[in-house]
Coordinates of C-alpha atoms in Angstrom, one line a residue:
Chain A
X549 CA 0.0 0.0 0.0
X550 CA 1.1 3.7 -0.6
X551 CA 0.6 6.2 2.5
X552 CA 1.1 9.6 2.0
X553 CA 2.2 10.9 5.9
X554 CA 1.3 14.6 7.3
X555 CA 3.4 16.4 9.9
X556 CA 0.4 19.8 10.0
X557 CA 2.1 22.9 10.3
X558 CA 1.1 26.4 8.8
X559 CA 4.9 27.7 7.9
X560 CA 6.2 24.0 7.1
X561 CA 4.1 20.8 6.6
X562 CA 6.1 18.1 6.4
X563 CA 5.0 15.6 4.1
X564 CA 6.4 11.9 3.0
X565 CA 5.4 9.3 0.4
X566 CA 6.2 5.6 1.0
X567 CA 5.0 2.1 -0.3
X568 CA 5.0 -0.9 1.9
X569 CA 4.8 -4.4 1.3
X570 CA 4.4 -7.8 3.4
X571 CA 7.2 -8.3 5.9
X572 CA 7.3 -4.4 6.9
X573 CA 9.5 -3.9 3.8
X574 CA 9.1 -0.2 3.4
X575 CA 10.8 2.1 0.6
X576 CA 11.2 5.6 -0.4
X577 CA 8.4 7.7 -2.7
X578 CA 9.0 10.8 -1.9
X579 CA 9.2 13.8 0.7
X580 CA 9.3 17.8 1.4
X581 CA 7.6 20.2 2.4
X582 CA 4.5 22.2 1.6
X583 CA 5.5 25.9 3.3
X584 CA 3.5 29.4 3.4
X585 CA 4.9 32.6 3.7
X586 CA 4.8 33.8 7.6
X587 CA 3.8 37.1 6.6
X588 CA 0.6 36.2 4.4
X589 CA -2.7 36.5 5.9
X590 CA -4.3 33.0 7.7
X591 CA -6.8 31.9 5.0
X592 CA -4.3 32.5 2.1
X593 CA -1.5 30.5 4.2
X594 CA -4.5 27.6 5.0
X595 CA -4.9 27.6 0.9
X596 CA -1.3 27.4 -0.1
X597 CA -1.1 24.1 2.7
X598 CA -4.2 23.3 1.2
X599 CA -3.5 23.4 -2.4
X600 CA -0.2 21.6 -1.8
X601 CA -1.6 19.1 -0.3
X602 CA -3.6 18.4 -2.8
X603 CA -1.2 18.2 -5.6
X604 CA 0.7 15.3 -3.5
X605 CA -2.4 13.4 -3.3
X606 CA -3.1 13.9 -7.2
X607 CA 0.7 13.3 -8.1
X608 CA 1.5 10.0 -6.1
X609 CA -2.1 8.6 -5.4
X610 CA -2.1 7.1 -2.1
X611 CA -4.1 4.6 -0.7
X612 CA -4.4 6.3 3.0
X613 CA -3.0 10.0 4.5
X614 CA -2.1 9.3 7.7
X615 CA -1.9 12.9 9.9
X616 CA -0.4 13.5 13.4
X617 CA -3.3 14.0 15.9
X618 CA -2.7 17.4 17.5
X619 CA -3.4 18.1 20.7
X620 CA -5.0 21.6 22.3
X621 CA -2.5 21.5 25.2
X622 CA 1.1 22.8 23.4
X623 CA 1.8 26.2 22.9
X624 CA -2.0 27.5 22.0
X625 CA -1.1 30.3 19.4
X626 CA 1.1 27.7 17.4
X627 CA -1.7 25.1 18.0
X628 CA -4.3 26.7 16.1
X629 CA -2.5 26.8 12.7
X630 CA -1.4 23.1 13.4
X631 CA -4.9 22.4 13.6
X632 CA -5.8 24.0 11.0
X633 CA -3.4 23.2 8.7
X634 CA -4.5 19.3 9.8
X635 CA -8.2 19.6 9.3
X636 CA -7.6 21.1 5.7
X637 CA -5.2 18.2 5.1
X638 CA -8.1 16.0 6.0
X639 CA -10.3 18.2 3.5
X640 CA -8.2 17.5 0.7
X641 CA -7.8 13.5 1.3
X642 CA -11.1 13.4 2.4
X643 CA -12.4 15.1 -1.2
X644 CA -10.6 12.7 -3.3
X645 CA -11.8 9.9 -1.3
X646 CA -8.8 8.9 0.3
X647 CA -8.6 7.3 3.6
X648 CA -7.6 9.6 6.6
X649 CA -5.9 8.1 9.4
X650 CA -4.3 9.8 12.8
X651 CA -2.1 8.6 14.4
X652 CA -0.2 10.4 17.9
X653 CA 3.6 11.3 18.3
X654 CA 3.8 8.3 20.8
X655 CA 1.9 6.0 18.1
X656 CA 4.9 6.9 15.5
X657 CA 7.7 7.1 17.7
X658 CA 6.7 3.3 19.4
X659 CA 6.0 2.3 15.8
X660 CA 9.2 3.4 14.0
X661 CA 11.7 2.7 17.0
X662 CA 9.8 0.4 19.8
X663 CA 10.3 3.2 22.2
X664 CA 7.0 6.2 22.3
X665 CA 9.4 8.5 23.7
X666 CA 12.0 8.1 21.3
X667 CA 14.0 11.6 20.5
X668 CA 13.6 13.1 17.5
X669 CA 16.6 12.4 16.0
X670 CA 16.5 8.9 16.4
X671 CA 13.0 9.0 14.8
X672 CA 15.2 10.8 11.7
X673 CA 18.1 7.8 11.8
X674 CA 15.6 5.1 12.1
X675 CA 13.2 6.8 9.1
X676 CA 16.5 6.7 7.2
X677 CA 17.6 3.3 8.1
X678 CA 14.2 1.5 7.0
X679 CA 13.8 3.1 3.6
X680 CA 17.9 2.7 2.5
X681 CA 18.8 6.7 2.9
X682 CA 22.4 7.1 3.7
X683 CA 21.6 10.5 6.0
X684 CA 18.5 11.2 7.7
X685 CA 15.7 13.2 5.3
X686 CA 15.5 17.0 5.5
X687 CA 13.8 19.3 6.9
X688 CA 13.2 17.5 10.2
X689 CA 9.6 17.6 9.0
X690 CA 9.9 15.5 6.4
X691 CA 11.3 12.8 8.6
X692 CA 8.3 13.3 10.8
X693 CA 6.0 12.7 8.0
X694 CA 7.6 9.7 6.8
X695 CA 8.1 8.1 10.0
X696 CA 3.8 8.5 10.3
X697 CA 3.3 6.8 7.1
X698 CA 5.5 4.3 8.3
X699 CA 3.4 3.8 11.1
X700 CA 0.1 3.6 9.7
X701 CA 1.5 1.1 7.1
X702 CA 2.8 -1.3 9.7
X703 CA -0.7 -0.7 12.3
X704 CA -1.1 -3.7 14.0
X705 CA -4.6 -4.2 12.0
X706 CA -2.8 -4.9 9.1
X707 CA 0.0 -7.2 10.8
X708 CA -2.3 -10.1 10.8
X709 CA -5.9 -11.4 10.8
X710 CA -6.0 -11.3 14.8
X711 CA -3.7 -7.6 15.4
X712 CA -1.2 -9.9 16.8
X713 CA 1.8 -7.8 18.1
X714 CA 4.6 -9.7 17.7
X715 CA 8.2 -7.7 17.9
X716 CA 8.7 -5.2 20.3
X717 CA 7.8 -2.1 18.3
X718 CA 4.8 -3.8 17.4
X719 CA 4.0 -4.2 21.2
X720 CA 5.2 -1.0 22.2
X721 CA 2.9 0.4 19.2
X722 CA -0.4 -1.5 20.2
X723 CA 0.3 -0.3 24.1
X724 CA 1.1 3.5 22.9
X725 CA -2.3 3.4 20.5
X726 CA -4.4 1.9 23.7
X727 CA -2.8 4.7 25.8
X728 CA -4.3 7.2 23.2
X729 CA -7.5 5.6 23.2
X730 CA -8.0 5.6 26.6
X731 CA -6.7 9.5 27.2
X732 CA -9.1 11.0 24.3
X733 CA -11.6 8.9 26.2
X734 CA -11.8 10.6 29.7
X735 CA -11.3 13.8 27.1
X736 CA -14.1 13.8 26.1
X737 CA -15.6 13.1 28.8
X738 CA -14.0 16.0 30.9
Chain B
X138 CA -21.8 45.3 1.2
X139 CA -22.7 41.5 1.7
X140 CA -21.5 39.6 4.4
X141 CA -21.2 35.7 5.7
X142 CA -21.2 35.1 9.1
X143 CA -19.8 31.8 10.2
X144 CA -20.1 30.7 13.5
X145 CA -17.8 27.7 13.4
X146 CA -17.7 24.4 14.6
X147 CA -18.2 20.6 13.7
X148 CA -21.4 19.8 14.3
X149 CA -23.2 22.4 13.9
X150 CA -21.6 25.4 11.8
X151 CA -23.7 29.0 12.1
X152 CA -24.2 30.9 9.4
X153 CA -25.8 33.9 8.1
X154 CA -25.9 36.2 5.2
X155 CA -26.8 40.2 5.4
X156 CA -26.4 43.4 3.2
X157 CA -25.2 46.4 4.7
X158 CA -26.0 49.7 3.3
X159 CA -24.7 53.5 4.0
X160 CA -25.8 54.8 7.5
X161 CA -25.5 51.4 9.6
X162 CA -28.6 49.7 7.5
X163 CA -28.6 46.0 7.4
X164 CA -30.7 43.5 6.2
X165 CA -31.1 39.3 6.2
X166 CA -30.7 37.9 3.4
X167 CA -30.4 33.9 4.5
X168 CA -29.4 32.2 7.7
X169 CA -29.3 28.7 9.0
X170 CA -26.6 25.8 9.8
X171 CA -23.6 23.4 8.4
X172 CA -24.1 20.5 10.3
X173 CA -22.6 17.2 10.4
X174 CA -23.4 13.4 11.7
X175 CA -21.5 13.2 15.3
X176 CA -21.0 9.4 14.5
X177 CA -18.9 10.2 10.8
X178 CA -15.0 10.3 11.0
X179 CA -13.4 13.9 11.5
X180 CA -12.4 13.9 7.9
X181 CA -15.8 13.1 6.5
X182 CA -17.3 15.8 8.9
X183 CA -14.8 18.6 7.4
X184 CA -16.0 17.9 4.2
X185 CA -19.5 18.1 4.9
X186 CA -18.8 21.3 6.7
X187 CA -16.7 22.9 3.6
X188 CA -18.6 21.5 1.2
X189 CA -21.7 23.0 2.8
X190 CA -20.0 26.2 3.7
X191 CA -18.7 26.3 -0.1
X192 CA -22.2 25.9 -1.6
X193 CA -23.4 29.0 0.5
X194 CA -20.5 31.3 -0.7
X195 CA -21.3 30.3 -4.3
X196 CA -25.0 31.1 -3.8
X197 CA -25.1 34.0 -2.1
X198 CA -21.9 35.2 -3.3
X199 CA -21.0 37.9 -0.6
X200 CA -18.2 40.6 -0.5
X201 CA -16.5 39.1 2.6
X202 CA -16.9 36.0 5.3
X203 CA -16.5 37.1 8.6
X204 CA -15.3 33.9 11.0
X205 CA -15.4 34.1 14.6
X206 CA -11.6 33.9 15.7
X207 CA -11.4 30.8 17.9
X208 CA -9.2 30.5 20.9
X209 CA -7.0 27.6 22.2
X210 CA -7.9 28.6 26.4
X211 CA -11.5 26.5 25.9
X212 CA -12.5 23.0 26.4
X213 CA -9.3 20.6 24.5
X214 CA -11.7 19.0 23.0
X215 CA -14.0 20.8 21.3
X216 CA -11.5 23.2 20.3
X217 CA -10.4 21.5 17.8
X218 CA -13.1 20.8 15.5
X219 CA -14.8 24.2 15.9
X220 CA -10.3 25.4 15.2
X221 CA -10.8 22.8 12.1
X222 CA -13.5 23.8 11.1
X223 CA -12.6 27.8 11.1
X224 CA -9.3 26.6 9.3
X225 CA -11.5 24.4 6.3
X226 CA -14.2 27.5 6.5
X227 CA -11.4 30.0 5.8
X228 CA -9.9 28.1 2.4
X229 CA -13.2 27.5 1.4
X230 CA -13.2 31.2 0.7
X231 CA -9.8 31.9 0.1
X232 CA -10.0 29.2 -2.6
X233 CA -13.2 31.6 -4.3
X234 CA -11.1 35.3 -3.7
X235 CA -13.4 36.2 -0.7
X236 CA -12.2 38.2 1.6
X237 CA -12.0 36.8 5.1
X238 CA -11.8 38.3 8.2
X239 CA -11.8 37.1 12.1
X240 CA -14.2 38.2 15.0
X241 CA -13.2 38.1 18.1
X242 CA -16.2 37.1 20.4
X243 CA -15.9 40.5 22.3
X244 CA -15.6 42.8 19.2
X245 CA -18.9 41.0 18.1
X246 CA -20.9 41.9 21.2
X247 CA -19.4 44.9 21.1
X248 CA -20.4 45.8 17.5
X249 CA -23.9 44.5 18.5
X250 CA -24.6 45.7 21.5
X251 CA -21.9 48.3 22.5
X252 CA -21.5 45.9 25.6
X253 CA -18.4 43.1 25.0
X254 CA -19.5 41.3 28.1
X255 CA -23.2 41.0 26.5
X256 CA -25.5 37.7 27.3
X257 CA -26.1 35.4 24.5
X258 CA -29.6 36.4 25.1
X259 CA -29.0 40.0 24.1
X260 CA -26.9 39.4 21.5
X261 CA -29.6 37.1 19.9
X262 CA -32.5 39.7 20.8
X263 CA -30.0 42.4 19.1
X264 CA -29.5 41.1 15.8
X265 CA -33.4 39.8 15.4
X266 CA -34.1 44.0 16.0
X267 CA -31.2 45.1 13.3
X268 CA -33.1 42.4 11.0
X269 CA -36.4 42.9 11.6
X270 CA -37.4 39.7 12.3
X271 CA -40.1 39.0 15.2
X272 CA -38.3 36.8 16.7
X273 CA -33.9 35.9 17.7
X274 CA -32.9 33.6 14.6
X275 CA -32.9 29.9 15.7
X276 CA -30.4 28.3 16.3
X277 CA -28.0 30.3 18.5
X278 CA -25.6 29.2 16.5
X279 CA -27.2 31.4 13.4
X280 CA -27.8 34.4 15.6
X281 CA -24.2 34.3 16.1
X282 CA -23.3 33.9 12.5
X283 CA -25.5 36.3 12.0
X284 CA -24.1 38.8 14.1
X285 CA -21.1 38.5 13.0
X286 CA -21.6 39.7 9.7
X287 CA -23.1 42.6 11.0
X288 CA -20.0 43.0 13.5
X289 CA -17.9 42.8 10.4
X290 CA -19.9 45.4 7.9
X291 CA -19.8 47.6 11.2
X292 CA -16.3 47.6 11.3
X293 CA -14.3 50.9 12.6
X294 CA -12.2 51.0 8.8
X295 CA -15.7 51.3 7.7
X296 CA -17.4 53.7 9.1
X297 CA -15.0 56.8 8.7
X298 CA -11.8 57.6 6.3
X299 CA -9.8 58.5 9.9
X300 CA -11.6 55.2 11.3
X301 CA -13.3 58.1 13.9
X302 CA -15.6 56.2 15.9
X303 CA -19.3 58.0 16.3
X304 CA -21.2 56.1 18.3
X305 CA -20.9 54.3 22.0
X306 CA -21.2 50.8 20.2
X307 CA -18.3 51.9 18.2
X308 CA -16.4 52.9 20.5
X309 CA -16.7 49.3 22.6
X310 CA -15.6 47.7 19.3
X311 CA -12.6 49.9 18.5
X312 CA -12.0 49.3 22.2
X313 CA -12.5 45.7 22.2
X314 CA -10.5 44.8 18.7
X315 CA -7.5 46.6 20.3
X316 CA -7.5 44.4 23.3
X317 CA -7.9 41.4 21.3
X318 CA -4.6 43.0 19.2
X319 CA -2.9 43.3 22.5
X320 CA -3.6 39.9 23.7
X321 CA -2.6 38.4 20.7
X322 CA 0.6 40.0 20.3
X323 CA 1.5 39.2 23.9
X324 CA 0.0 35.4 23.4
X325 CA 2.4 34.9 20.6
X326 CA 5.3 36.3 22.5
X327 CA 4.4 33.8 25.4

């Protein structure tokens, strides 16, 4: 399957294109950035992500966009462009029929390296190991938004008929995803 | 001038058209809601919302869409559909060359009422007097779309060439938009 990943963000929107096949064999599509100038108003900025967006859909064709679930607590002016920028991501998969997934930071991290609370730059050297890059892919961004489609392709639905984890990042992945569920739970309840 | 209003958010969206004339004259032209099944995915709720927001631009066509400017400080959880759902409202008219602009809720009530710190109730009772309708628009959520619009026809820039501010109301909402300037400027320093 091909999985576009989505790390939102209103100045840089890090995006990443891979294909995976049985055995968690992963390789590289593509990746960037879809960026709006700081100094333009909101709605034209949300358009330019928008429009981007869009484009990588059309271009590569994935089967699923897989998106980074923000969450209201961080820094509350940044937050609101990186929601933004994420519901308009789901808009444009969404329009062209594409499945939308989310997955959280711990979900990816636990996924890529077994460990939710992984650093970032071992996120980057692991992203680079598993699709055959000899230096990890830039902007930081991009790494993100490969390392979430990497995690959506290998979701333990997909590893076999009964979600059986069976290596440790799969484990670490299914505990990290239960972890979400049961926060957004008492979320919503609060 | 015409106006949209949009009161956002994900399950139901507020929104309401007026035309405003020379001498602080305004008058309905269509009001009512974007709504969207609770039990859909958030993707396939942004659509409906933009797509529904969309088909009211292209009918009614106004000058500008005035979108109340959501904050971060509220419930997690809501937040960020009704931030979503601001963020898919704004491309929606970016993406047809309408102007957009965001409403505090305080500038609104101000505009409305000359009162920032104004009921609900009021607000409601306000707009249905400005319109001429027997009764406050239903639901809330179009009263507040509704108002709004009028908030954003009524704006200072408007109303002189020196932005001179004439009448009490005025004077709340100059007073109001340049504390929600100042708040902003120090939030993003934060």
């Amino acid at each position: 399957m091909r999985v576009l990943g989505v790390d939102p963000g209103l100045t840089r929107c890090g995006l990443g294109v891979i294909d995976s096949r049985a055995g968690r064999q992963v390789s590289l599509v593509a990746f960037g950035v879809a960026a709006s100038p700081a100094d333009e108003a909101i709605d034209q900025r949300l358009l330019a992500i928008a429009d981007q967006i869009g484009r990588w859909i059309d271009t590569h064709r994935p089967d699923a966009v897989a998106i980074e679930r923000v969450f209201a607590q961080r820094n509350a002016y940044t937050v609101s462009g990186t929601m933004q920028a994420s519901g308009v991501a789901m808009v444009e998969a969404a329009r062209r029929g594409v499945e939308v997934a989310l997955h959280t930071p711990t979900e990816v991290k636990a996924a890529v390296t077994g460990n939710g609370e992984a650093p970032k730059e071992q996120i980057a050297r692991m992203v680079a190991r598993l699709l055959g890059l000899d230096e990890p892919p830039r902007p930081p961004d991009a790494a993100d938004a490969l390392a979430l489609a990497i995690c959506h392709a290998w979701r333990p639905s997909t590893l076999s008929p009964t979600g059986q984890a069976s290596t440790a990042a799969q484990k670490a992945w299914v505990e990290a995803a239960r972890a979400a569920r049961r926060g957004r739970r008492s979320w919503v309840a609060a």
